[in-house]
CSV table of C-alpha atoms in Angstrom, one decimal:
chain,number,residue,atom,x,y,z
A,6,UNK,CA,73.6,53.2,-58.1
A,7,UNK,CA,74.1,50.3,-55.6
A,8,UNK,CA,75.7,51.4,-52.5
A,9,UNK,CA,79.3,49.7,-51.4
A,10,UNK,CA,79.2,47.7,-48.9
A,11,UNK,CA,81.4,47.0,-46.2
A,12,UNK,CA,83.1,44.1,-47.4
A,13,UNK,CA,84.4,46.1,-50.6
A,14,UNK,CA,85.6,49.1,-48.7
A,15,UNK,CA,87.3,47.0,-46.1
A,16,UNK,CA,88.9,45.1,-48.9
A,17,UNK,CA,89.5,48.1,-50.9
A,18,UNK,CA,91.3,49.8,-47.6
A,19,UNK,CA,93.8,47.0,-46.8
A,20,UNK,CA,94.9,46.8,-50.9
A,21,UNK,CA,95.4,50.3,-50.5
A,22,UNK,CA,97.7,49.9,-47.5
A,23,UNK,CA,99.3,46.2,-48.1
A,24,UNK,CA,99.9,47.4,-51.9
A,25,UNK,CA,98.8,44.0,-53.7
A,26,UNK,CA,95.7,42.0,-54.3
A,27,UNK,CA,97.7,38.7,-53.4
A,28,UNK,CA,98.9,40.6,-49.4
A,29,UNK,CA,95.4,42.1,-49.0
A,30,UNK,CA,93.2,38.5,-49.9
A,31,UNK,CA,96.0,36.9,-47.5
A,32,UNK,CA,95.0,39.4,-44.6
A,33,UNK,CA,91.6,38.5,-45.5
A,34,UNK,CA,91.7,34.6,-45.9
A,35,UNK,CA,89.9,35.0,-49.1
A,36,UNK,CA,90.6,33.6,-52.9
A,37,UNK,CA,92.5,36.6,-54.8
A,38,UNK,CA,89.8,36.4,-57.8
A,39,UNK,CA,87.1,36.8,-55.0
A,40,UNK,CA,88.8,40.1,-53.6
A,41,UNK,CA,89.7,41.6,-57.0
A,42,UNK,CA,86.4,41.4,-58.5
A,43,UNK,CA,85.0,43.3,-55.3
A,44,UNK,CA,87.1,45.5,-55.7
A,45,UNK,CA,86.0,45.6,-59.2
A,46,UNK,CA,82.2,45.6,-59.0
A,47,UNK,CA,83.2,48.9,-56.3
A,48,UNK,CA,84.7,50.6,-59.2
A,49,UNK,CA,82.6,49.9,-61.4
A,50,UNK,CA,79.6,50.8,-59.0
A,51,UNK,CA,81.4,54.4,-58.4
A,52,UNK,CA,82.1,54.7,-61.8
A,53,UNK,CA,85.9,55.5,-60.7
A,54,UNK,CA,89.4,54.1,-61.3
A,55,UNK,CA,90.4,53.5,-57.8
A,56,UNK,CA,93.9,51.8,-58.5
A,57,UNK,CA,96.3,51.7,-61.6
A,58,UNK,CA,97.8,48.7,-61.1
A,59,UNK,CA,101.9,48.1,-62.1
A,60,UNK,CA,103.9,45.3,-62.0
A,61,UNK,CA,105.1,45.6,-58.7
A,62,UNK,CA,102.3,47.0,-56.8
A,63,UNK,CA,99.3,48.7,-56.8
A,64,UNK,CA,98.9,52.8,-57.0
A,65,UNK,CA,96.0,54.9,-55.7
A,66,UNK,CA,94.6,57.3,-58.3
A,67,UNK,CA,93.8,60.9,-57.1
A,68,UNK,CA,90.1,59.3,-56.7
A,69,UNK,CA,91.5,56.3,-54.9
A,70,UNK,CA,93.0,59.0,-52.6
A,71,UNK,CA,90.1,60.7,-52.0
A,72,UNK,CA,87.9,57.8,-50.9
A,73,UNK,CA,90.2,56.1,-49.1
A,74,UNK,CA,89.8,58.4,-45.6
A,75,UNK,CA,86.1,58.0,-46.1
A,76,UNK,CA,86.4,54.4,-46.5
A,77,UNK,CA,88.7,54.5,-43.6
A,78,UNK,CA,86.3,56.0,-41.4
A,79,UNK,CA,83.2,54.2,-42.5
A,80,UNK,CA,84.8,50.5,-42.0
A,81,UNK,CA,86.1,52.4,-38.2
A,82,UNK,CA,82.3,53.9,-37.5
A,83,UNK,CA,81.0,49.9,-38.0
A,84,UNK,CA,83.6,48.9,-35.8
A,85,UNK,CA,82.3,51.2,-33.1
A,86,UNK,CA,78.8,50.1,-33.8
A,87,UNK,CA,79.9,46.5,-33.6
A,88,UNK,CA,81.8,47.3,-30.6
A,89,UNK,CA,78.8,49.5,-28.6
A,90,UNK,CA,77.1,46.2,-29.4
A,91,UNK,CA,78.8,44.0,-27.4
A,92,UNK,CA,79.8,46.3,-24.5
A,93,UNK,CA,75.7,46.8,-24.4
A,94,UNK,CA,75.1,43.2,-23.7
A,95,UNK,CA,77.7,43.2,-21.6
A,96,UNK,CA,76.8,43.6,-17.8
A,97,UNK,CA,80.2,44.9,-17.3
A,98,UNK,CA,80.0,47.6,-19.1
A,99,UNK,CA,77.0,50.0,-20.0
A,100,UNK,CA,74.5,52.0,-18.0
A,101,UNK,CA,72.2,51.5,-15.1
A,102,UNK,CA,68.9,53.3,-16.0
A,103,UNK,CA,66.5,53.2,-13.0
A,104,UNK,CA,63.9,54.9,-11.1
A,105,UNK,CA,62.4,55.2,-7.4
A,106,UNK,CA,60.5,57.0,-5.0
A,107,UNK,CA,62.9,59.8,-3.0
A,108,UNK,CA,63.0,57.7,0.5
A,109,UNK,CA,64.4,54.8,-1.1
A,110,UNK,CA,67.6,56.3,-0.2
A,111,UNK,CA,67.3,55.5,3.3
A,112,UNK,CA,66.9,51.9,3.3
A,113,UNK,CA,68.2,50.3,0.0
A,114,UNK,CA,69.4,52.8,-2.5
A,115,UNK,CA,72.6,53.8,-0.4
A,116,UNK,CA,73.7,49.6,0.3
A,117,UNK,CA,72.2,49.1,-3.5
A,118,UNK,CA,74.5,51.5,-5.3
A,119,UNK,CA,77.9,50.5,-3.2
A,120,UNK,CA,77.4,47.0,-3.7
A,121,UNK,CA,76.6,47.2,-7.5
A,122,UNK,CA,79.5,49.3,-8.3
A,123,UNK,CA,81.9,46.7,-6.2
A,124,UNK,CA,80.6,43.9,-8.1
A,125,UNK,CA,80.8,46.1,-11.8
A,126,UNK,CA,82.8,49.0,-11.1
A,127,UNK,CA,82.8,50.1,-15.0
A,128,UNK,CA,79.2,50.5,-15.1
A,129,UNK,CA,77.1,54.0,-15.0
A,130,UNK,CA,74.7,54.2,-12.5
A,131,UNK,CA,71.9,56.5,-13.0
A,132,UNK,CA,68.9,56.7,-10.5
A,133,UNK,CA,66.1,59.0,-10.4
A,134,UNK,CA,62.8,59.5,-9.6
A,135,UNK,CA,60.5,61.2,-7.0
A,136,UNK,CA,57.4,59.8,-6.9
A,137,UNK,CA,56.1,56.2,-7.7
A,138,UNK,CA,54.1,57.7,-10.3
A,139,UNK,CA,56.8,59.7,-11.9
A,140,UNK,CA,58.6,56.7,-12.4
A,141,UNK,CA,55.9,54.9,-14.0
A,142,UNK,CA,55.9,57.5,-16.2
A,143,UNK,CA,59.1,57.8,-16.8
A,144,UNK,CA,59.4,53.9,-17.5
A,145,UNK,CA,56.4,54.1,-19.9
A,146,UNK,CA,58.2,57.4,-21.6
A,147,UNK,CA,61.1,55.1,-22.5
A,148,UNK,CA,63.5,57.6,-20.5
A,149,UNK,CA,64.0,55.1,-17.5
A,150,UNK,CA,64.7,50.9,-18.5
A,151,UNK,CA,63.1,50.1,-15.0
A,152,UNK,CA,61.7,51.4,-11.7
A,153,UNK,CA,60.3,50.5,-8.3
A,154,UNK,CA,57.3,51.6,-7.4
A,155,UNK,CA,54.7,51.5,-4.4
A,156,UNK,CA,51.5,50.1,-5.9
A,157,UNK,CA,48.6,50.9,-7.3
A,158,UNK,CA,50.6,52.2,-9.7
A,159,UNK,CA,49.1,53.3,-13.7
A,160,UNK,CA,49.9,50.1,-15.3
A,161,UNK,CA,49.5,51.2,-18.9
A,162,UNK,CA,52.0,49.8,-21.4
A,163,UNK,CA,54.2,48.4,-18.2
A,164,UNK,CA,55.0,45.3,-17.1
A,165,UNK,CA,54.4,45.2,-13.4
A,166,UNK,CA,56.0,42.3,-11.2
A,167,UNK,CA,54.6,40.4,-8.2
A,168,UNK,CA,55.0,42.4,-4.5
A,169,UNK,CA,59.2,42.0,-4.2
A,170,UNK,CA,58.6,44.3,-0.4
A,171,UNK,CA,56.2,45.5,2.1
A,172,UNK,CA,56.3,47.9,4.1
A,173,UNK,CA,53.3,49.5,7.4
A,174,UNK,CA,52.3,53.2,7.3
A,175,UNK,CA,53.0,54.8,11.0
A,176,UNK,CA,51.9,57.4,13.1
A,177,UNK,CA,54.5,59.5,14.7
A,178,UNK,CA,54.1,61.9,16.9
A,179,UNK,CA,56.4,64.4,19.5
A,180,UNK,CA,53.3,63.8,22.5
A,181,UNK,CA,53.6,60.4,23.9
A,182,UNK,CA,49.9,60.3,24.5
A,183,UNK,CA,49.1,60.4,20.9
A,184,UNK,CA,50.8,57.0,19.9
A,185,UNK,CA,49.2,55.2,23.4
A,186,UNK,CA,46.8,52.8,21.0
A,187,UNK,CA,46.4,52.5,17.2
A,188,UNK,CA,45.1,55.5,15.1
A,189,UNK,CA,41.6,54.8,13.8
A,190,UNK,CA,40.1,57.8,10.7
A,191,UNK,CA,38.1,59.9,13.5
A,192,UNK,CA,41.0,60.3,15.5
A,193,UNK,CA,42.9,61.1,12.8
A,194,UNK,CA,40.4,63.7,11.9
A,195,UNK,CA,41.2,65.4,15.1
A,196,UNK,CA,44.7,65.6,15.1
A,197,UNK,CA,47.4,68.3,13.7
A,198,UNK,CA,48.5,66.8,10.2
A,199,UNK,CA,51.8,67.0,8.6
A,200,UNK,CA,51.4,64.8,5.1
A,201,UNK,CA,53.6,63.9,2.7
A,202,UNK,CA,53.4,63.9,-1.0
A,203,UNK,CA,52.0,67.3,-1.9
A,204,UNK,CA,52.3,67.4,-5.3
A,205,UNK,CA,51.3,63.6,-5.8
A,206,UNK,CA,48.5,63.5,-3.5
A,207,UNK,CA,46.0,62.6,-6.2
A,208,UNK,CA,47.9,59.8,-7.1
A,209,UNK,CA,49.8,58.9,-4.0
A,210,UNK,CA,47.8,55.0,-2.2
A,211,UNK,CA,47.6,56.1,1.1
A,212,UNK,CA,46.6,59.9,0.6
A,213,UNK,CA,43.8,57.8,-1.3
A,214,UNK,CA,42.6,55.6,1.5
A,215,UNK,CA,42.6,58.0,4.2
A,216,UNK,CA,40.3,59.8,2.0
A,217,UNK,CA,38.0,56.9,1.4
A,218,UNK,CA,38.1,56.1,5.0
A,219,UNK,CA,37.4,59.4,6.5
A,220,UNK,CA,34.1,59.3,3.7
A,221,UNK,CA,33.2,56.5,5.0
A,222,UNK,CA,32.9,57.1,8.0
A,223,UNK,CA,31.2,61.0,7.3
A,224,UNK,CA,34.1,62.8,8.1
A,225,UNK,CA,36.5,65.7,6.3
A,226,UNK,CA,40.5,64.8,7.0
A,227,UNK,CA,42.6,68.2,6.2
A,228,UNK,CA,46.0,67.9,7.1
A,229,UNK,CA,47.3,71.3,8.5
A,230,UNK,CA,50.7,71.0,6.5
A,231,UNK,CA,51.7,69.0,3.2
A,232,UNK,CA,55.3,68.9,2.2
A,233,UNK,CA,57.0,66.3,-0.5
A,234,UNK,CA,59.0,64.4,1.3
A,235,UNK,CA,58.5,61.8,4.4
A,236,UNK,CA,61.9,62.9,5.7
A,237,UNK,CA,61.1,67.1,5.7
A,238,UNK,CA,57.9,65.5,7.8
A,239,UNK,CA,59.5,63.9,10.1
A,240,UNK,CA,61.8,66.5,11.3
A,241,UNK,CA,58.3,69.1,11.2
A,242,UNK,CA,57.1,66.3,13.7
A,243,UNK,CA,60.0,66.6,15.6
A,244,UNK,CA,59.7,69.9,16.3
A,245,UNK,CA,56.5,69.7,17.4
A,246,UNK,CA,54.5,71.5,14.6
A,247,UNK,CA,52.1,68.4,13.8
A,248,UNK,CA,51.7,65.0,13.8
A,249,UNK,CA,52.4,62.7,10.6
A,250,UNK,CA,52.3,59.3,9.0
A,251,UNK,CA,55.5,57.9,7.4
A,252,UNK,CA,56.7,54.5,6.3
A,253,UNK,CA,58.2,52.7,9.2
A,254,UNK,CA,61.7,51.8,7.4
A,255,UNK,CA,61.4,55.4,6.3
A,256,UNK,CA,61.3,56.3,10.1
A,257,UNK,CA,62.5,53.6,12.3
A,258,UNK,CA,66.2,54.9,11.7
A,259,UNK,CA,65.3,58.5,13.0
A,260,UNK,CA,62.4,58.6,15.4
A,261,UNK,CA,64.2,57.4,18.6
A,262,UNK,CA,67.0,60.1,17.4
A,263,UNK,CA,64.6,63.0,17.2
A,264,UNK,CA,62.5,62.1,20.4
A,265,UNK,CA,60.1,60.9,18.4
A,266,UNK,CA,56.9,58.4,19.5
A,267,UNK,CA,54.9,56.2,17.0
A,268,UNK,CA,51.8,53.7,16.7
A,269,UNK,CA,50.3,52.2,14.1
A,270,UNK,CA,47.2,52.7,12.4
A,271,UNK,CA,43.5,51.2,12.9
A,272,UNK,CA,42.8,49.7,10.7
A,273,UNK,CA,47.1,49.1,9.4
A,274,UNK,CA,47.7,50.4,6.2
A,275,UNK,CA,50.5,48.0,4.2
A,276,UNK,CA,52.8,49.7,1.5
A,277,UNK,CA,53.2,47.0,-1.6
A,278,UNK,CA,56.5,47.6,-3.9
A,279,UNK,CA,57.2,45.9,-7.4
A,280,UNK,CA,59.4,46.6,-10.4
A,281,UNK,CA,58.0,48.0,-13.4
A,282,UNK,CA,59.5,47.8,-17.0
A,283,UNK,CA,57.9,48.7,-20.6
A,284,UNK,CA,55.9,46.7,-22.1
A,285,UNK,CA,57.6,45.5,-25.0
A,286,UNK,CA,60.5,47.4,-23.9
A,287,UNK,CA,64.2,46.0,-23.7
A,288,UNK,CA,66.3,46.0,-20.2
A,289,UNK,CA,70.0,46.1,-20.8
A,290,UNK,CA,72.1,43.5,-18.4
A,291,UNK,CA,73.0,46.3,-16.3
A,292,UNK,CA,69.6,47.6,-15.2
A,293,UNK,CA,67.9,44.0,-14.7
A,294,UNK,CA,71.7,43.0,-12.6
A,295,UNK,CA,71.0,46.1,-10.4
A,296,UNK,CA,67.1,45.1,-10.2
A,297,UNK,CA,68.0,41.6,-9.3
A,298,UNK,CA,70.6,42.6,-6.6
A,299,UNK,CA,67.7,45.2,-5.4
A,300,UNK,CA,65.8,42.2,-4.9
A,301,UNK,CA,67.9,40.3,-2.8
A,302,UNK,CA,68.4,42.8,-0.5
A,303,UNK,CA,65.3,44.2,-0.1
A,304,UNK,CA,63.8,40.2,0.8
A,305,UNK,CA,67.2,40.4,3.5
A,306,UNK,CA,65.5,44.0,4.5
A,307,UNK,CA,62.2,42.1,5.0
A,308,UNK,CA,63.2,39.2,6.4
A,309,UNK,CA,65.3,40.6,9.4
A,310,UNK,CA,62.4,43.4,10.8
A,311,UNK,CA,60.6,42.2,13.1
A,312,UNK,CA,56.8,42.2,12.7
A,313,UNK,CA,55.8,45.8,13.0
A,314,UNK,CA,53.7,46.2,16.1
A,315,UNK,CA,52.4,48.9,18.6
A,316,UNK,CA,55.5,50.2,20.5
């Protein structure tokens, strides 16, 4: 049995409530004969009397009673759809879906979120993430539109943009005499090390080059503390439990604060971000709005530090 179809329930609905053919095609802008026989082939499609039709106007039989709520509802569900539709491709309205590493927090995600929600105050915002390589494979899972992430990053199924910020690895330290000249591997070796990224080391870039460095040049690093976060290992070094290594606008905001020294490494280890989407994936307007507003403020970031030298 063919199924109705929109038009014939929606022009089935208003005859119901204008009471005529001849009011209902008006509302419509449609020849009467056109309307009627849709109305007709929806009968006859239901195998039901939907109207009995008098001289004056038209009157719902018990089955015309019956559908008419459903056909109510139906033509009102459509309209929603229709509706989602357009708020979707709206930027105004919709959801931010978006992922980052934790410390973005202390140097973009703060000014990011403010600003976005000035400029689109209806939208969602919804930012997660951990770890660089969560995101990624978040993004890849379809449960994030977007992220940005420190590369490497595992680029499977994702579309990964050019380097939109850099950032230098430093050495922090509560003894002054520790951050007098650049940290080379075998010093490093030598020192009391509070690392970050615990649960990501595998997968986290520098963990991996201090390793490659320290093989080749023979030697074991062991840090004497790992913790997740950057921030929980800056306030360790603070105390004066280790030394660590943190990303400078990760740090520059707190080490003077918390008596703090720093240096940079030997050789200098950069920190490369990008965006990452799905390959073949869709970003609403909201998401790639907030990415492009995430852009222009981390190239403002960039452009007014300084050139990160020794202290």
């Amino acid at each position: 049995m063919p199924l109705p179809t929109i038009r014939q329930l929606d022009y089935f609905v208003t005859a119901a409530r204008l009471g005529t053919f001849a009011a209902a095609s008006a509302e419509h802008r449609v020849a009467q004969p056109s309307l009627s026989e849709q109305i007709a082939v929806l009968e006859q499609n239901l195998g039901l009397r939907l109207f009995t039709r008098t001289p004056r106007k038209l009157v719902l039989t018990d089955a015309g009673r019956q559908l008419l709520p459903l056909a109510e509802r139906t033509i009102a569900d459509v309209n929603e759809i229709a509706d989602t539709g357009r708020r979707v491709k709206s930027i105004d309205e919709g959801t931010v879906s978006f992922g980052t590493f934790n410390s973005a927090h202390l140097y973009l995600l703060t000014d990011l979120i403010r600003d976005f929600h000035a400029m689109h105050p209806a939208v969602r915002i919804q930012v997660t993430g951990l770890n660089s390589s969560e995101v990624a494979d978040a993004v890849r899972s379809g449960t994030l539109e977007a992220g940005l992430v420190q590369l490497p990053v595992d680029d499977r199924e994702l579309v990964v943009s050019h380097s939109v910020f850099v950032d230098q690895v430093i050495y922090v330290s509560r003894n002054e005499s520790h951050t007098r000249a650049p940290v080379d591997i075998e010093t490093l070796a030598t020192r009391p090390l509070i690392l970050s990224e615990a649960r990501w080391s595998e997968d986290d870039p520098l963990r991996s080059s201090l390793l490659q460095r320290a093989q080749a040049a023979g030697l074991t690093l062991q840090p004497l503390i790992e913790v997740e976060f950057q921030t929980h290992a800056l306030e360790l070094a603070a105390q004066g439990v280790g030394d660590s290594l943190v990303s400078y606008h990760v740090g520059r905001s707190v080490i003077q604060d918390q008596g703090l020294h720093w240096t940079t490494l030997q050789p200098s280890f950069e920190e490369h971000y990008a965006f990452v989407s799905r390959r073949g994936g869709a970003i609403s307007p909201a998401t790639n709005a907030f990415m492009k507003l995430a852009h222009r403020l981390l190239a403002r970031l960039e452009s007014n530090t300084p050139p990160i030298a020794r202290p």
